[in-house]
């Protein structure tokens, strides 16, 4: 198997910086042992104007067969020849993807100790794979790579050049070119999409593959138009793993949406008014309304579920009454931004002891969510598919059971008051629904009855006499005590 990565340079940014990014010196040819063969890294050209790194993977097909038999997956005797006569030594597959992650692991993480400023800098990149299995043909190759910013060339490889009437094989020669991506992004795209196009993996797909997919797909997979197909193929169409991954991707989209939906509308309104006429942004009004409820209920330990980039967590930390503030989100990227926004690395010891951030999915019960005075779901539920709401409901109200739960969500009836919002459109493209006041009340009352809470409703923002407020809020207060809580009391 063979893959090349080429970049061009300028006097200020020479192409040979590729050696720093890959952690492989251009003047050396290096070899790395793997469980399925040997990976070689060399540089066919290394000049300041143009530099190419090549990865050559020599696959030991006999070793692969022996390993499969040792694990009880040797196959039927009549398939013995197929185990040795195949395309593995030549065509890009999961073997090449694993070699990429192993040989270029630091580059894939975006780490460069010698030149820490380089990984975040987009470079002109050209990636070439001479033989790539493409189950779906060149069209699928374009559908997978083009939305990520690549200019794609996928030339079908004929079955036999002497007999063109036989048609094309399932292989393509792939060339990708982009000037808007970092090397780390490019490597993560290849790591996920090479085995997706092949449609198979050389190893058993276990539960940890979901974490690998989400790590490599962070920042691009949740919004990819083919994310369902990518997830299913990457996980070898294992239904349970695919469903888990899709649930987690859904919550990533939820987190990354954050407050952008309403803030975009607020910005449009502000642009059309003078400074003295500009209203307080709805996102700010919403956070203040949540803080008011938490103060009224004397909450000290607070959960921000779906905390996104930490806007509410930051406001909570400003008040000493909130002795413990924990933000939970499924997106590592959002939590990283939140930590940066909160300046956790520079926070004093006493203040740092009050705050926590951790990754978690609201579609599953989690013992870490138990024992809090209050939980906040601010602009969260509308990003969840309706059929997944019962899982979120049980995780929060049934399993975690904080004394107070605050839920905010858009009021779809108010949308007609925004001239910048086209008729029939939701406020954010990731909203799975937007409820009327009656629909929200019906859902909240049913949740309260099922789990021993009382629901009260408050407007957030101007309460229009005809269509109500832009944001609707439900405040759930526990009315029953579980057996465990009674014993603790």
Short mmCIF file of C-alpha atoms in Angstrom, two decimals:
data_model
loop_
_atom_site.label_atom_id
_atom_site.label_comp_id
_atom_site.label_asym_id
_atom_site.label_seq_id
_atom_site.Cartn_x
_atom_site.Cartn_y
_atom_site.Cartn_z
CA UNK A 1 0.00 0.00 0.00
CA UNK A 2 1.25 3.47 -0.83
CA UNK A 3 0.21 7.00 0.14
CA UNK A 4 1.91 10.36 -0.39
CA UNK A 5 1.38 13.75 1.26
CA UNK A 6 2.76 16.78 -0.58
CA UNK A 7 2.89 20.43 0.42
CA UNK A 8 4.36 23.56 -1.11
CA UNK A 9 6.08 26.38 0.70
CA UNK A 10 7.12 30.00 0.74
CA UNK A 11 10.24 31.72 2.12
CA UNK A 12 8.30 32.45 5.33
CA UNK A 13 6.88 28.92 5.58
CA UNK A 14 9.08 26.36 3.78
CA UNK A 15 7.55 23.10 2.61
CA UNK A 16 10.09 21.14 4.67
CA UNK A 17 8.11 22.14 7.77
CA UNK A 18 6.23 18.96 6.88
CA UNK A 19 9.06 17.08 8.58
CA UNK A 20 8.39 18.87 11.87
CA UNK A 21 4.66 18.20 11.59
CA UNK A 22 5.09 14.48 10.86
CA UNK A 23 7.95 14.09 13.38
CA UNK A 24 9.95 12.33 10.64
CA UNK A 25 13.18 13.89 9.34
CA UNK A 26 13.24 14.43 5.56
CA UNK A 27 16.86 13.18 5.31
CA UNK A 28 16.03 9.77 6.77
CA UNK A 29 14.18 6.67 5.60
CA UNK A 30 12.56 5.00 8.59
CA UNK A 31 10.84 1.67 9.13
CA UNK A 32 8.22 0.81 11.77
CA UNK A 33 7.07 -2.68 12.70
CA UNK A 34 3.36 -3.42 12.97
CA UNK A 35 1.41 -6.58 13.73
CA UNK A 36 0.61 -6.93 10.03
CA UNK A 37 3.85 -5.87 8.34
CA UNK A 38 6.33 -3.02 8.07
CA UNK A 39 5.59 0.67 7.48
CA UNK A 40 8.26 2.73 5.73
CA UNK A 41 8.39 6.54 5.76
CA UNK A 42 10.58 8.35 3.23
CA UNK A 43 10.71 11.66 1.39
CA UNK A 44 10.95 11.41 -2.43
CA UNK A 45 11.47 15.19 -2.51
CA UNK A 46 12.31 17.68 0.23
CA UNK A 47 12.93 21.22 -0.93
CA UNK A 48 11.76 24.54 0.57
CA UNK A 49 9.39 24.98 -2.38
CA UNK A 50 7.94 21.45 -2.39
CA UNK A 51 8.09 18.50 -0.01
CA UNK A 52 6.54 15.03 -0.26
CA UNK A 53 6.32 12.40 2.47
CA UNK A 54 5.50 8.83 1.44
CA UNK A 55 4.11 6.01 3.54
CA UNK A 56 4.77 2.54 2.10
CA UNK A 57 3.12 -0.33 3.93
CA UNK A 58 4.44 -3.85 3.29
CA UNK A 59 1.73 -6.24 4.42
CA UNK A 60 2.59 -9.75 5.59
CA UNK A 61 -0.55 -11.56 4.46
CA UNK A 62 0.64 -14.89 5.87
CA UNK A 63 1.03 -13.31 9.32
CA UNK A 64 -2.50 -11.93 9.07
CA UNK A 65 -3.87 -15.39 8.29
CA UNK A 66 -1.92 -17.00 11.12
CA UNK A 67 -3.16 -14.39 13.58
CA UNK A 68 -6.76 -14.94 12.46
CA UNK A 69 -6.44 -18.69 12.93
CA UNK A 70 -4.88 -18.24 16.37
CA UNK A 71 -7.99 -16.28 17.34
CA UNK A 72 -10.35 -18.83 15.88
CA UNK A 73 -11.25 -16.89 12.75
CA UNK A 74 -9.25 -18.83 10.19
CA UNK A 75 -12.22 -19.48 7.90
CA UNK A 76 -13.43 -22.58 6.09
CA UNK A 77 -10.91 -24.83 4.29
CA UNK A 78 -12.37 -23.96 0.88
CA UNK A 79 -11.52 -20.30 1.56
CA UNK A 80 -7.85 -21.02 2.21
CA UNK A 81 -6.64 -19.68 -1.13
CA UNK A 82 -8.62 -16.43 -0.75
CA UNK A 83 -6.80 -15.80 2.53
CA UNK A 84 -3.50 -15.53 0.69
CA UNK A 85 -4.55 -14.24 -2.74
CA UNK A 86 -6.19 -10.85 -2.17
CA UNK A 87 -5.67 -7.11 -2.56
CA UNK A 88 -4.34 -6.40 0.93
CA UNK A 89 -0.72 -5.73 -0.06
CA UNK A 90 -1.79 -3.18 -2.69
CA UNK A 91 -5.09 -1.40 -1.97
CA UNK A 92 -5.64 1.16 0.81
CA UNK A 93 -7.76 -0.22 3.63
CA UNK A 94 -8.07 -0.29 7.40
CA UNK A 95 -4.51 -1.62 7.48
CA UNK A 96 -3.25 1.65 6.01
CA UNK A 97 -5.50 3.66 8.33
CA UNK A 98 -4.04 1.90 11.38
CA UNK A 99 -0.52 2.46 10.06
CA UNK A 100 -1.27 6.18 9.62
CA UNK A 101 -2.44 6.52 13.21
CA UNK A 102 0.52 4.57 14.55
CA UNK A 103 3.32 6.14 12.51
CA UNK A 104 1.91 9.70 12.51
CA UNK A 105 0.17 9.66 15.91
CA UNK A 106 1.59 13.00 17.09
CA UNK A 107 0.73 14.68 13.79
CA UNK A 108 -2.81 13.33 13.97
CA UNK A 109 -3.22 14.83 17.45
CA UNK A 110 -1.90 18.17 16.22
CA UNK A 111 1.15 18.05 18.52
CA UNK A 112 4.54 19.50 17.59
CA UNK A 113 6.92 20.19 20.48
CA UNK A 114 9.69 21.66 18.33
CA UNK A 115 7.39 24.09 16.48
CA UNK A 116 4.12 24.37 18.47
CA UNK A 117 2.74 27.06 16.15
CA UNK A 118 2.77 24.82 13.06
CA UNK A 119 -0.08 22.31 13.66
CA UNK A 120 -2.82 24.96 13.77
CA UNK A 121 -1.71 26.53 10.49
CA UNK A 122 -3.58 25.41 7.33
CA UNK A 123 -1.23 24.33 4.54
CA UNK A 124 -1.59 23.56 0.83
CA UNK A 125 -1.91 19.78 0.87
CA UNK A 126 -2.05 17.12 -1.83
CA UNK A 127 -2.77 13.52 -0.84
CA UNK A 128 -2.49 10.72 -3.38
CA UNK A 129 -3.51 7.08 -3.00
CA UNK A 130 -2.82 5.05 -6.17
CA UNK A 131 -5.24 2.22 -5.36
CA UNK A 132 -8.25 2.72 -3.14
CA UNK A 133 -11.23 0.33 -2.90
CA UNK A 134 -14.40 2.38 -3.30
CA UNK A 135 -17.59 0.46 -2.66
CA UNK A 136 -19.92 3.08 -4.08
CA UNK A 137 -17.64 4.29 -6.84
CA UNK A 138 -16.19 7.74 -7.53
CA UNK A 139 -19.51 9.35 -6.65
CA UNK A 140 -19.27 8.16 -3.05
CA UNK A 141 -15.64 9.28 -2.84
CA UNK A 142 -16.76 12.81 -3.79
CA UNK A 143 -19.67 12.70 -1.32
CA UNK A 144 -17.34 11.78 1.53
CA UNK A 145 -14.37 14.09 0.90
CA UNK A 146 -15.80 17.16 -0.88
CA UNK A 147 -17.87 18.44 2.11
CA UNK A 148 -14.63 18.51 4.14
CA UNK A 149 -12.98 21.09 1.90
CA UNK A 150 -11.12 18.78 -0.49
CA UNK A 151 -10.93 19.12 -4.27
CA UNK A 152 -11.42 15.47 -5.24
CA UNK A 153 -10.13 13.49 -8.20
CA UNK A 154 -11.26 9.86 -8.19
CA UNK A 155 -10.25 8.09 -11.41
CA UNK A 156 -11.71 4.59 -11.83
CA UNK A 157 -9.13 1.87 -12.44
CA UNK A 158 -10.14 -0.38 -15.37
CA UNK A 159 -10.33 -4.12 -14.83
CA UNK A 160 -7.96 -4.64 -17.74
CA UNK A 161 -6.49 -1.96 -20.00
CA UNK A 162 -6.34 -4.41 -22.89
CA UNK A 163 -10.02 -5.18 -22.60
CA UNK A 164 -11.81 -1.90 -21.88
CA UNK A 165 -15.16 -3.54 -22.58
CA UNK A 166 -14.81 -5.34 -19.27
CA UNK A 167 -15.46 -2.02 -17.55
CA UNK A 168 -14.03 -0.51 -14.39
CA UNK A 169 -12.93 -2.23 -11.21
CA UNK A 170 -14.05 -1.19 -7.75
CA UNK A 171 -10.76 0.67 -7.28
CA UNK A 172 -9.97 4.33 -7.90
CA UNK A 173 -6.84 6.45 -8.02
CA UNK A 174 -7.50 9.15 -5.43
CA UNK A 175 -6.05 12.66 -5.39
CA UNK A 176 -7.13 15.15 -2.73
CA UNK A 177 -6.08 18.80 -2.72
CA UNK A 178 -6.84 21.55 -0.21
CA UNK A 179 -5.35 24.77 1.09
CA UNK A 180 -7.78 25.28 3.97
CA UNK A 181 -7.00 22.27 6.16
CA UNK A 182 -4.35 21.50 8.75
CA UNK A 183 -2.30 18.34 8.45
CA UNK A 184 -3.98 16.91 11.57
CA UNK A 185 -7.40 17.39 10.00
CA UNK A 186 -6.26 15.71 6.79
CA UNK A 187 -4.88 12.68 8.64
CA UNK A 188 -8.06 12.27 10.68
CA UNK A 189 -10.17 12.39 7.51
CA UNK A 190 -8.05 9.63 5.97
CA UNK A 191 -8.04 7.54 9.16
CA UNK A 192 -11.84 7.38 9.18
CA UNK A 193 -12.72 7.41 5.49
CA UNK A 194 -10.22 4.90 4.05
CA UNK A 195 -11.84 1.90 5.79
CA UNK A 196 -15.30 3.43 5.19
CA UNK A 197 -14.72 3.37 1.43
CA UNK A 198 -13.33 -0.16 1.60
CA UNK A 199 -16.40 -1.22 3.55
CA UNK A 200 -14.49 -3.69 5.74
CA UNK A 201 -11.93 -3.89 8.52
CA UNK A 202 -9.12 -6.37 9.08
CA UNK A 203 -9.84 -6.68 12.81
CA UNK A 204 -12.78 -7.32 15.10
CA UNK A 205 -14.75 -4.16 15.79
CA UNK A 206 -15.33 -3.76 19.54
CA UNK A 207 -16.97 -1.09 21.69
CA UNK A 208 -13.83 1.07 21.89
CA UNK A 209 -14.14 1.74 18.15
CA UNK A 210 -16.93 4.22 18.96
CA UNK A 211 -14.50 6.33 21.00
CA UNK A 212 -11.89 6.12 18.23
CA UNK A 213 -14.43 7.29 15.67
CA UNK A 214 -15.61 10.23 17.76
CA UNK A 215 -12.05 11.33 18.55
CA UNK A 216 -10.99 11.22 14.90
CA UNK A 217 -14.29 12.74 13.76
CA UNK A 218 -14.31 15.60 16.25
CA UNK A 219 -15.03 18.90 14.55
CA UNK A 220 -16.18 17.46 11.22
CA UNK A 221 -18.16 14.23 11.51
CA UNK A 222 -21.28 15.54 13.36
CA UNK A 223 -22.03 18.03 10.59
CA UNK A 224 -21.06 15.80 7.66
CA UNK A 225 -24.04 15.16 5.32
CA UNK A 226 -23.05 11.46 5.15
CA UNK A 227 -22.39 11.00 8.87
CA UNK A 228 -24.86 8.12 9.16
CA UNK A 229 -23.24 6.14 6.34
CA UNK A 230 -19.76 6.89 7.67
CA UNK A 231 -20.68 5.78 11.18
CA UNK A 232 -22.35 2.57 10.02
CA UNK A 233 -19.51 1.51 7.72
CA UNK A 234 -16.74 2.49 10.13
CA UNK A 235 -18.34 0.30 12.80
CA UNK A 236 -18.78 -2.59 10.34
CA UNK A 237 -22.56 -2.12 10.41
CA UNK A 238 -22.77 -3.37 14.00
CA UNK A 239 -26.19 -2.05 14.96
CA UNK A 240 -25.63 -1.56 18.70
CA UNK A 241 -22.36 0.33 18.24
CA UNK A 242 -23.76 2.40 15.40
CA UNK A 243 -26.73 3.44 17.51
CA UNK A 244 -24.49 4.42 20.42
CA UNK A 245 -22.28 6.48 18.11
CA UNK A 246 -25.27 8.20 16.50
CA UNK A 247 -26.67 9.09 19.93
CA UNK A 248 -23.38 10.66 20.93
CA UNK A 249 -23.02 12.50 17.63
CA UNK A 250 -26.51 13.90 18.10
CA UNK A 251 -25.53 15.33 21.45
CA UNK A 252 -22.34 16.77 19.96
CA UNK A 253 -24.45 18.68 17.44
CA UNK A 254 -26.62 19.80 20.33
CA UNK A 255 -23.62 21.11 22.25
CA UNK A 256 -21.97 22.86 19.35
CA UNK A 257 -25.20 24.68 18.50
CA UNK A 258 -25.14 26.23 22.03
CA UNK A 259 -26.59 29.73 21.99
CA UNK A 260 -25.76 30.52 18.37
CA UNK A 261 -29.35 30.16 17.15
CA UNK A 262 -30.84 32.97 19.22
CA UNK A 263 -27.68 35.08 19.30
CA UNK A 264 -27.65 35.23 15.48
CA UNK A 265 -31.19 36.59 15.56
CA UNK A 266 -30.29 39.03 18.34
CA UNK A 267 -27.34 40.29 16.29
CA UNK A 268 -29.59 40.83 13.27
CA UNK A 269 -32.02 42.85 15.38
CA UNK A 270 -29.20 44.85 16.96
CA UNK A 271 -27.78 45.75 13.56
CA UNK A 272 -31.08 47.41 12.61
CA UNK A 273 -31.39 49.53 15.75
CA UNK A 274 -29.46 52.31 17.43
CA UNK A 275 -27.36 51.69 20.56
CA UNK A 276 -30.01 53.23 22.82
CA UNK A 277 -32.72 50.97 21.34
CA UNK A 278 -30.86 47.67 21.39
CA UNK A 279 -32.47 45.14 23.72
CA UNK A 280 -30.54 42.88 26.07
CA UNK A 281 -29.66 39.74 24.03
CA UNK A 282 -32.05 36.89 24.66
CA UNK A 283 -29.18 34.57 25.59
CA UNK A 284 -28.25 36.97 28.41
CA UNK A 285 -31.89 37.24 29.55
CA UNK A 286 -32.13 33.46 29.58
CA UNK A 287 -29.03 33.03 31.74
CA UNK A 288 -30.28 35.68 34.18
CA UNK A 289 -33.68 33.95 34.41
CA UNK A 290 -31.95 30.65 35.20
CA UNK A 291 -29.78 32.29 37.88
CA UNK A 292 -32.89 33.83 39.46
CA UNK A 293 -34.54 30.41 39.78
CA UNK A 294 -31.41 28.84 41.26
CA UNK A 295 -31.14 31.64 43.83
CA UNK A 296 -34.83 31.26 44.78
CA UNK A 297 -34.38 27.51 45.34
CA UNK A 298 -31.18 28.01 47.39
CA UNK A 299 -29.24 25.68 45.12
CA UNK A 300 -25.58 25.33 46.05
CA UNK A 301 -24.45 22.38 43.91
CA UNK A 302 -25.50 22.90 40.28
CA UNK A 303 -25.23 20.81 37.11
CA UNK A 304 -25.19 22.46 33.69
CA UNK A 305 -26.21 19.62 31.38
CA UNK A 306 -25.18 20.28 27.80
CA UNK A 307 -22.92 23.09 29.02
CA UNK A 308 -21.41 23.70 25.57
CA UNK A 309 -18.65 26.28 25.73
CA UNK A 310 -19.30 27.23 29.36
CA UNK A 311 -21.31 30.48 29.19
CA UNK A 312 -23.64 29.58 32.06
CA UNK A 313 -20.87 27.91 34.09
CA UNK A 314 -18.91 31.16 33.96
CA UNK A 315 -21.90 33.16 35.27
CA UNK A 316 -22.52 30.67 38.08
CA UNK A 317 -18.92 30.90 39.27
CA UNK A 318 -19.29 34.65 39.77
CA UNK A 319 -21.60 34.02 42.76
CA UNK A 320 -20.10 32.39 45.89
CA UNK A 321 -23.54 30.95 46.80
CA UNK A 322 -22.95 28.29 44.13
CA UNK A 323 -20.36 26.19 45.94
CA UNK A 324 -20.02 23.51 43.25
CA UNK A 325 -20.65 23.99 39.53
CA UNK A 326 -20.30 21.07 37.14
CA UNK A 327 -20.58 21.30 33.38
CA UNK A 328 -21.36 18.15 31.41
CA UNK A 329 -21.10 17.82 27.66
CA UNK A 330 -20.60 15.07 25.10
CA UNK A 331 -18.25 17.20 22.99
CA UNK A 332 -14.58 17.19 23.98
CA UNK A 333 -14.08 20.19 21.71
CA UNK A 334 -16.78 22.20 23.52
CA UNK A 335 -15.31 21.28 26.93
CA UNK A 336 -11.85 22.34 25.76
CA UNK A 337 -13.23 25.72 24.72
CA UNK A 338 -15.11 25.98 28.03
CA UNK A 339 -11.92 25.30 29.99
CA UNK A 340 -10.14 27.99 27.99
CA UNK A 341 -13.00 30.46 28.50
CA UNK A 342 -13.02 29.79 32.24
CA UNK A 343 -9.19 30.04 32.38
CA UNK A 344 -9.01 26.84 34.41
CA UNK A 345 -5.24 26.64 34.00
CA UNK A 346 -4.85 30.03 35.72
CA UNK A 347 -7.64 29.70 38.27
CA UNK A 348 -6.80 29.89 41.97
CA UNK A 349 -6.93 26.70 44.01
CA UNK A 350 -10.05 27.67 45.96
CA UNK A 351 -11.97 28.72 42.84
CA UNK A 352 -10.81 25.67 40.91
CA UNK A 353 -12.22 23.42 43.64
CA UNK A 354 -15.71 24.80 42.87
CA UNK A 355 -15.81 23.88 39.20
CA UNK A 356 -15.72 20.65 37.23
CA UNK A 357 -16.09 19.75 33.57
CA UNK A 358 -16.56 16.22 32.30
CA UNK A 359 -17.69 14.41 29.20
CA UNK A 360 -20.95 12.51 29.31
CA UNK A 361 -24.01 11.64 27.26
CA UNK A 362 -27.44 12.66 28.50
CA UNK A 363 -28.94 9.67 26.71
CA UNK A 364 -27.52 7.34 29.39
CA UNK A 365 -27.71 7.18 33.18
CA UNK A 366 -24.56 8.36 34.94
CA UNK A 367 -23.85 8.07 38.66
CA UNK A 368 -21.73 11.23 38.47
CA UNK A 369 -24.93 13.26 37.99
CA UNK A 370 -26.44 12.23 41.33
CA UNK A 371 -26.51 14.30 44.51
CA UNK A 372 -26.87 17.81 43.06
CA UNK A 373 -29.31 20.47 44.27
CA UNK A 374 -30.23 21.59 40.77
CA UNK A 375 -29.71 20.72 37.11
CA UNK A 376 -30.11 23.02 34.12
CA UNK A 377 -31.07 21.97 30.58
CA UNK A 378 -30.77 25.26 28.74
CA UNK A 379 -31.76 25.06 25.05
CA UNK A 380 -31.01 21.33 25.00
CA UNK A 381 -34.14 19.26 24.47
CA UNK A 382 -34.97 20.73 21.04
CA UNK A 383 -31.72 19.27 19.67
CA UNK A 384 -32.75 15.72 20.60
CA UNK A 385 -34.78 13.49 18.31
CA UNK A 386 -38.26 13.07 19.87
CA UNK A 387 -37.87 9.29 20.13
CA UNK A 388 -34.72 9.83 22.26
CA UNK A 389 -36.33 12.25 24.71
CA UNK A 390 -37.53 9.46 27.08
CA UNK A 391 -33.92 8.33 27.53
CA UNK A 392 -32.83 11.87 28.42
CA UNK A 393 -35.88 12.26 30.68
CA UNK A 394 -35.05 9.12 32.67
CA UNK A 395 -31.32 9.95 32.93
CA UNK A 396 -32.10 13.37 34.46
CA UNK A 397 -35.42 13.02 36.32
CA UNK A 398 -35.41 9.30 37.05
CA UNK A 399 -31.78 8.45 37.80
CA UNK A 400 -30.00 11.70 38.76
CA UNK A 401 -33.04 13.24 40.52
CA UNK A 402 -31.82 16.71 41.54
CA UNK A 403 -34.23 18.65 43.78
CA UNK A 404 -34.73 21.29 41.09
CA UNK A 405 -34.52 21.02 37.30
CA UNK A 406 -34.67 24.08 35.02
CA UNK A 407 -35.53 23.50 31.36
CA UNK A 408 -35.64 26.21 28.69
CA UNK A 409 -36.60 25.79 25.04
CA UNK A 410 -37.72 28.06 22.18
CA UNK A 411 -41.39 29.01 21.85
CA UNK A 412 -42.18 28.39 18.18
CA UNK A 413 -45.20 30.71 18.33
CA UNK A 414 -42.89 33.70 18.85
CA UNK A 415 -40.94 33.06 15.63
CA UNK A 416 -43.35 35.25 13.64
CA UNK A 417 -42.05 38.27 15.56
CA UNK A 418 -38.58 37.97 14.00
CA UNK A 419 -38.45 39.50 10.56
CA UNK A 420 -35.03 37.94 9.97
CA UNK A 421 -36.42 34.40 10.45
CA UNK A 422 -38.08 33.04 7.27
CA UNK A 423 -41.58 31.69 7.69
CA UNK A 424 -41.70 27.98 8.43
CA UNK A 425 -38.04 27.82 9.53
CA UNK A 426 -36.77 26.80 12.95
CA UNK A 427 -34.27 29.04 14.74
CA UNK A 428 -31.32 26.69 14.23
CA UNK A 429 -30.71 24.08 11.56
CA UNK A 430 -30.05 21.40 14.20
CA UNK A 431 -33.38 21.84 16.02
CA UNK A 432 -35.35 18.61 15.74
CA UNK A 433 -38.53 20.38 16.85
CA UNK A 434 -39.75 23.64 18.35
CA UNK A 435 -42.78 23.44 20.60
CA UNK A 436 -45.75 25.69 21.17
CA UNK A 437 -46.49 26.69 24.74
CA UNK A 438 -49.22 24.05 24.95
CA UNK A 439 -46.93 21.31 23.67
CA UNK A 440 -44.16 22.24 26.11
CA UNK A 441 -46.59 22.35 29.03
CA UNK A 442 -48.01 18.95 28.10
CA UNK A 443 -44.54 17.40 27.98
CA UNK A 444 -43.39 19.04 31.22
CA UNK A 445 -46.55 18.09 33.13
CA UNK A 446 -46.23 14.46 31.98
CA UNK A 447 -42.55 14.32 33.00
CA UNK A 448 -43.37 15.82 36.40
CA UNK A 449 -46.17 13.32 37.03
CA UNK A 450 -44.03 10.34 36.02
CA UNK A 451 -41.09 11.23 38.27
CA UNK A 452 -42.56 12.97 41.32
CA UNK A 453 -42.01 16.64 40.46
CA UNK A 454 -44.17 19.73 40.24
CA UNK A 455 -43.75 21.88 37.13
CA UNK A 456 -44.14 25.66 37.07
CA UNK A 457 -43.79 27.81 33.96
CA UNK A 458 -42.17 31.20 33.42
CA UNK A 459 -41.61 33.43 30.40
CA UNK A 460 -38.10 34.44 29.34
CA UNK A 461 -37.88 37.64 27.34
CA UNK A 462 -40.77 39.94 26.41
CA UNK A 463 -44.11 38.17 26.99
CA UNK A 464 -46.13 39.02 23.89
CA UNK A 465 -49.88 38.99 24.65
CA UNK A 466 -50.60 37.09 21.41
CA UNK A 467 -47.71 34.69 20.91
CA UNK A 468 -46.04 34.55 24.32
CA UNK A 469 -42.31 34.88 25.14
CA UNK A 470 -39.44 33.96 22.81
CA UNK A 471 -38.16 31.38 25.31
CA UNK A 472 -40.29 29.25 27.60
CA UNK A 473 -39.05 27.89 30.90
CA UNK A 474 -40.24 25.04 33.12
CA UNK A 475 -39.05 24.81 36.73
CA UNK A 476 -39.39 21.29 38.16
CA UNK A 477 -39.41 20.89 41.95
CA UNK A 478 -39.26 17.43 43.54
CA UNK A 479 -42.39 16.60 45.53
CA UNK A 480 -41.65 12.97 46.46
CA UNK A 481 -38.69 11.48 48.27
CA UNK A 482 -37.08 8.24 47.14
CA UNK A 483 -36.33 5.47 49.64
CA UNK A 484 -32.59 6.16 49.38
CA UNK A 485 -33.14 9.89 50.00
CA UNK A 486 -35.34 9.13 52.99
CA UNK A 487 -32.65 6.94 54.56
CA UNK A 488 -30.05 9.64 53.99
CA UNK A 489 -32.31 12.20 55.70
#
